[in-house]
PDB file of C-alpha atoms in Angstrom:
ATOM      1  CA  MET O   1     -22.411  21.137 -13.659  1.00 82.00           C
ATOM      2  CA  ASN O   2     -22.660  17.869 -15.696  1.00 95.00           C
ATOM      3  CA  THR O   3     -21.456  14.987 -13.541  1.00 97.00           C
ATOM      4  CA  MET O   4     -21.153  11.419 -14.930  1.00 98.00           C
ATOM      5  CA  ILE O   5     -20.587   8.204 -13.015  1.00 98.00           C
ATOM      6  CA  ALA O   6     -18.866   5.601 -15.281  1.00 98.00           C
ATOM      7  CA  TYR O   7     -19.095   2.194 -13.625  1.00 98.00           C
ATOM      8  CA  TYR O   8     -18.666  -1.467 -13.961  1.00 96.00           C
ATOM      9  CA  SER O   9     -20.587  -3.824 -11.682  1.00 94.00           C
ATOM     10  CA  HIS O  10     -20.313  -7.701 -11.968  1.00 88.00           C
ATOM     11  CA  SER O  11     -22.377  -8.782  -8.991  1.00 88.00           C
ATOM     12  CA  GLY O  12     -24.548  -5.729  -8.347  1.00 93.00           C
ATOM     13  CA  HIS O  13     -22.699  -4.299  -5.438  1.00 94.00           C
ATOM     14  CA  THR O  14     -21.078  -1.371  -7.288  1.00 96.00           C
ATOM     15  CA  GLU O  15     -24.126  -0.673  -9.046  1.00 97.00           C
ATOM     16  CA  LYS O  16     -26.197  -0.383  -5.866  1.00 96.00           C
ATOM     17  CA  VAL O  17     -23.638   1.989  -4.563  1.00 97.00           C
ATOM     18  CA  VAL O  18     -23.467   4.249  -7.591  1.00 97.00           C
ATOM     19  CA  LYS O  19     -27.313   4.424  -7.899  1.00 97.00           C
ATOM     20  CA  ASP O  20     -27.469   5.790  -4.434  1.00 97.00           C
ATOM     21  CA  LEU O  21     -24.486   8.258  -5.118  1.00 97.00           C
ATOM     22  CA  ALA O  22     -26.279   9.411  -8.339  1.00 97.00           C
ATOM     23  CA  SER O  23     -29.482  10.137  -6.491  1.00 96.00           C
ATOM     24  CA  LYS O  24     -27.544  12.118  -3.869  1.00 95.00           C
ATOM     25  CA  THR O  25     -25.524  14.174  -6.384  1.00 95.00           C
ATOM     26  CA  GLY O  26     -27.718  14.409  -9.522  1.00 95.00           C
ATOM     27  CA  ALA O  27     -25.061  12.536 -11.604  1.00 97.00           C
ATOM     28  CA  ARG O  28     -25.959  10.531 -14.573  1.00 98.00           C
ATOM     29  CA  LEU O  29     -24.965   6.937 -14.870  1.00 98.00           C
ATOM     30  CA  GLU O  30     -22.956   5.377 -17.725  1.00 98.00           C
ATOM     31  CA  ARG O  31     -22.549   1.556 -17.398  1.00 98.00           C
ATOM     32  CA  ILE O  32     -19.316   0.042 -18.721  1.00 97.00           C
ATOM     33  CA  GLU O  33     -20.261  -3.340 -20.006  1.00 94.00           C
ATOM     34  CA  PRO O  34     -18.009  -6.109 -21.361  1.00 90.00           C
ATOM     35  CA  ALA O  35     -18.168  -7.149 -24.960  1.00 88.00           C
ATOM     36  CA  HIS O  36     -17.648 -10.676 -23.784  1.00 77.00           C
ATOM     37  CA  GLU O  37     -17.903 -12.004 -20.176  1.00 64.00           C
ATOM     38  CA  PRO O  38     -14.796 -14.268 -19.445  1.00 58.00           C
ATOM     39  CA  GLN O  39     -14.784 -17.188 -17.062  1.00 55.00           C
ATOM     40  CA  LYS O  40     -13.882 -16.246 -13.496  1.00 55.00           C
ATOM     41  CA  PRO O  41     -10.155 -17.354 -13.492  1.00 52.00           C
ATOM     42  CA  GLY O  42      -9.772 -15.228 -16.646  1.00 49.00           C
ATOM     43  CA  LYS O  43     -11.115 -12.248 -14.798  1.00 49.00           C
ATOM     44  CA  ALA O  44      -8.615 -12.359 -12.067  1.00 50.00           C
ATOM     45  CA  LEU O  45      -5.795 -13.089 -14.430  1.00 50.00           C
ATOM     46  CA  SER O  46      -6.743 -10.103 -16.698  1.00 48.00           C
ATOM     47  CA  SER O  47      -6.825  -7.835 -13.867  1.00 46.00           C
ATOM     48  CA  LEU O  48      -3.566  -9.033 -12.182  1.00 48.00           C
ATOM     49  CA  LEU O  49      -1.791  -8.551 -15.526  1.00 49.00           C
ATOM     50  CA  THR O  50      -3.406  -5.126 -16.151  1.00 49.00           C
ATOM     51  CA  VAL O  51      -4.938  -6.472 -19.303  1.00 55.00           C
ATOM     52  CA  GLN O  52      -7.758  -4.407 -20.847  1.00 59.00           C
ATOM     53  CA  ALA O  53     -10.854  -6.239 -21.990  1.00 78.00           C
ATOM     54  CA  ASP O  54     -13.167  -5.190 -24.749  1.00 86.00           C
ATOM     55  CA  ILE O  55     -16.179  -3.257 -23.788  1.00 93.00           C
ATOM     56  CA  LYS O  56     -19.460  -2.321 -25.545  1.00 94.00           C
ATOM     57  CA  GLU O  57     -19.818   1.205 -26.811  1.00 95.00           C
ATOM     58  CA  CYS O  58     -20.345   3.784 -24.086  1.00 97.00           C
ATOM     59  CA  LYS O  59     -19.694   7.419 -23.510  1.00 98.00           C
ATOM     60  CA  THR O  60     -15.932   8.039 -23.382  1.00 98.00           C
ATOM     61  CA  ASP O  61     -15.979  11.536 -25.040  1.00 98.00           C
ATOM     62  CA  LEU O  62     -16.143  13.862 -22.026  1.00 98.00           C
ATOM     63  CA  SER O  63     -16.671  17.021 -23.994  1.00 98.00           C
ATOM     64  CA  ASP O  64     -19.899  17.616 -22.353  1.00 97.00           C
ATOM     65  CA  VAL O  65     -19.125  16.199 -18.876  1.00 98.00           C
ATOM     66  CA  ASP O  66     -17.708  18.522 -16.286  1.00 97.00           C
ATOM     67  CA  PHE O  67     -16.909  15.927 -13.429  1.00 97.00           C
ATOM     68  CA  LEU O  68     -16.187  12.281 -13.834  1.00 98.00           C
ATOM     69  CA  ILE O  69     -16.680   9.628 -11.069  1.00 98.00           C
ATOM     70  CA  VAL O  70     -15.278   6.156 -12.009  1.00 98.00           C
ATOM     71  CA  ALA O  71     -16.621   3.309  -9.975  1.00 98.00           C
ATOM     72  CA  THR O  72     -15.221  -0.269 -10.083  1.00 97.00           C
ATOM     73  CA  PRO O  73     -15.044  -3.387  -7.984  1.00 95.00           C
ATOM     74  CA  VAL O  74     -11.496  -4.632  -7.060  1.00 93.00           C
ATOM     75  CA  TRP O  75     -10.281  -7.519  -9.112  1.00 86.00           C
ATOM     76  CA  ALA O  76      -6.923  -9.107  -8.291  1.00 80.00           C
ATOM     77  CA  ASP O  77      -5.861  -5.889  -6.435  1.00 83.00           C
ATOM     78  CA  GLY O  78      -6.912  -3.546  -9.296  1.00 88.00           C
ATOM     79  CA  PRO O  79      -9.734  -2.246 -11.274  1.00 92.00           C
ATOM     80  CA  SER O  80     -11.770  -4.677 -13.546  1.00 90.00           C
ATOM     81  CA  PRO O  81     -10.172  -4.949 -16.967  1.00 90.00           C
ATOM     82  CA  TYR O  82     -13.307  -3.302 -18.374  1.00 93.00           C
ATOM     83  CA  VAL O  83     -12.723  -0.149 -16.310  1.00 95.00           C
ATOM     84  CA  GLU O  84      -9.003  -0.254 -17.471  1.00 94.00           C
ATOM     85  CA  LYS O  85     -10.228  -0.276 -21.117  1.00 94.00           C
ATOM     86  CA  TYR O  86     -12.615   2.502 -20.374  1.00 97.00           C
ATOM     87  CA  LEU O  87      -9.906   4.665 -18.833  1.00 97.00           C
ATOM     88  CA  SER O  88      -7.688   4.199 -21.869  1.00 96.00           C
ATOM     89  CA  MET O  89     -10.607   5.296 -24.186  1.00 97.00           C
ATOM     90  CA  VAL O  90     -11.607   8.507 -22.335  1.00 98.00           C
ATOM     91  CA  THR O  91     -11.082  11.716 -24.539  1.00 98.00           C
ATOM     92  CA  ASN O  92     -11.676  15.490 -24.260  1.00 98.00           C
ATOM     93  CA  CYS O  93     -11.017  15.427 -20.403  1.00 98.00           C
ATOM     94  CA  ARG O  94      -7.962  17.677 -19.926  1.00 98.00           C
ATOM     95  CA  GLY O  95      -8.279  19.811 -16.721  1.00 98.00           C
ATOM     96  CA  LYS O  96     -11.465  18.197 -15.610  1.00 98.00           C
ATOM     97  CA  PRO O  97     -11.871  16.870 -12.072  1.00 97.00           C
ATOM     98  CA  PHE O  98     -12.454  13.153 -11.262  1.00 98.00           C
ATOM     99  CA  SER O  99     -13.197  11.006  -8.246  1.00 98.00           C
ATOM    100  CA  ALA O 100     -13.410   7.271  -7.699  1.00 98.00           C
ATOM    101  CA  VAL O 101     -15.597   4.838  -5.896  1.00 97.00           C
ATOM    102  CA  ILE O 102     -13.880   1.469  -5.122  1.00 97.00           C
ATOM    103  CA  GLU O 103     -16.007  -1.518  -4.029  1.00 95.00           C
ATOM    104  CA  THR O 104     -14.036  -4.412  -2.461  1.00 93.00           C
ATOM    105  CA  LYS O 105     -14.547  -7.701  -0.801  1.00 90.00           C
ATOM    106  CA  VAL O 106     -11.450  -7.662   1.317  1.00 84.00           C
ATOM    107  CA  GLY O 107      -8.994  -5.015   0.172  1.00 78.00           C
ATOM    108  CA  GLY O 108      -6.861  -3.895  -2.713  1.00 78.00           C
ATOM    109  CA  GLY O 109      -8.587  -0.453  -2.836  1.00 90.00           C
ATOM    110  CA  GLU O 110      -5.515   1.640  -2.625  1.00 93.00           C
ATOM    111  CA  ARG O 111      -3.785  -0.068  -5.572  1.00 93.00           C
ATOM    112  CA  THR O 112      -6.963   0.154  -7.562  1.00 95.00           C
ATOM    113  CA  LEU O 113      -7.335   3.808  -6.885  1.00 96.00           C
ATOM    114  CA  SER O 114      -3.671   4.410  -7.703  1.00 96.00           C
ATOM    115  CA  ARG O 115      -4.160   2.822 -11.173  1.00 95.00           C
ATOM    116  CA  ILE O 116      -7.342   4.950 -11.854  1.00 97.00           C
ATOM    117  CA  ARG O 117      -5.545   8.055 -10.802  1.00 98.00           C
ATOM    118  CA  LYS O 118      -2.425   7.284 -12.876  1.00 98.00           C
ATOM    119  CA  ALA O 119      -4.495   6.651 -16.070  1.00 97.00           C
ATOM    120  CA  LEU O 120      -6.563   9.780 -15.720  1.00 98.00           C
ATOM    121  CA  GLU O 121      -3.921  12.060 -14.449  1.00 98.00           C
ATOM    122  CA  LYS O 122      -1.820  11.083 -17.445  1.00 98.00           C
ATOM    123  CA  LYS O 123      -4.724  12.492 -19.493  1.00 98.00           C
ATOM    124  CA  GLY O 124      -4.553  15.818 -17.656  1.00 98.00           C
ATOM    125  CA  MET O 125      -7.388  15.192 -15.292  1.00 98.00           C
ATOM    126  CA  LYS O 126      -7.395  16.322 -11.572  1.00 98.00           C
ATOM    127  CA  TYR O 127      -8.039  13.956  -8.779  1.00 98.00           C
ATOM    128  CA  VAL O 128     -10.589  15.100  -6.109  1.00 96.00           C
ATOM    129  CA  SER O 129     -11.481  12.293  -3.763  1.00 96.00           C
ATOM    130  CA  SER O 130     -12.353   8.630  -3.427  1.00 97.00           C
ATOM    131  CA  ALA O 131     -14.702   6.333  -1.446  1.00 96.00           C
ATOM    132  CA  PHE O 132     -14.202   2.733  -0.564  1.00 96.00           C
ATOM    133  CA  THR O 133     -17.166   0.407   0.134  1.00 96.00           C
ATOM    134  CA  PHE O 134     -16.983  -3.244   1.316  1.00 94.00           C
ATOM    135  CA  GLU O 135     -19.251  -5.903  -0.213  1.00 94.00           C
ATOM    136  CA  LYS O 136     -20.512  -7.050   3.256  1.00 95.00           C
ATOM    137  CA  ASP O 137     -21.525  -3.605   4.179  1.00 95.00           C
ATOM    138  CA  VAL O 138     -23.297  -3.029   0.851  1.00 95.00           C
ATOM    139  CA  GLU O 139     -25.169  -6.265   1.270  1.00 94.00           C
ATOM    140  CA  ALA O 140     -26.206  -5.275   4.761  1.00 95.00           C
ATOM    141  CA  GLY O 141     -27.075  -1.792   3.747  1.00 93.00           C
ATOM    142  CA  ARG O 142     -24.399  -0.188   5.905  1.00 95.00           C
ATOM    143  CA  TYR O 143     -22.644   2.053   3.528  1.00 95.00           C
ATOM    144  CA  ASP O 144     -24.769   5.243   3.598  1.00 94.00           C
ATOM    145  CA  ALA O 145     -22.354   7.242   5.840  1.00 95.00           C
ATOM    146  CA  VAL O 146     -19.477   6.572   3.301  1.00 95.00           C
ATOM    147  CA  ILE O 147     -21.585   7.662   0.355  1.00 96.00           C
ATOM    148  CA  ASP O 148     -23.036  10.687   2.242  1.00 96.00           C
ATOM    149  CA  ARG O 149     -19.412  11.931   3.058  1.00 96.00           C
ATOM    150  CA  PHE O 150     -18.268  11.250  -0.637  1.00 96.00           C
ATOM    151  CA  ALA O 151     -21.310  12.975  -2.037  1.00 96.00           C
ATOM    152  CA  ALA O 152     -20.586  16.008   0.100  1.00 95.00           C
ATOM    153  CA  THR O 153     -17.059  16.318  -1.310  1.00 92.00           C
ATOM    154  CA  ILE O 154     -18.541  16.072  -4.887  1.00 92.00           C
ATOM    155  CA  LYS O 155     -21.023  18.719  -4.141  1.00 89.00           C
ATOM    156  CA  LYS O 156     -18.270  21.140  -3.056  1.00 89.00           C
ATOM    157  CA  VAL O 157     -16.699  20.893  -6.555  1.00 87.00           C
ATOM    158  CA  VAL O 158     -19.885  20.924  -8.654  1.00 75.00           C
TER     159      VAL O 158
END
């Protein structure tokens, strides 16, 4: 089964987590990159207002993807605006399973997951599972158990 992790990582925490997840699941990585990087106040405001921000070209046609994992840091209690844009661009995904990895500093994970679920379920995708990691645990290398459990749920599907 072809599994893809589409992710945005601003400070490297989310990227570190998804690289470990990819090595445990055999998933390929697809980095979501901003077309233009706004200043920090603009980032929080964009996310708070559920604004989508332009992204560089990346794989949004999921014709050859069997399982999608979306990974994002929490910005202002939601996904980054780059992930919001990515979710709006996903095509050929009806009936396919998806999961999410949410990386947070202090919270906001449930609302972030809710917004991801809403966007992808509206496109006919089927939610499977999620994992939440905290910035301090990623920095200290104390997130392996979370990713191991999450990888096990993915392997049951793929």
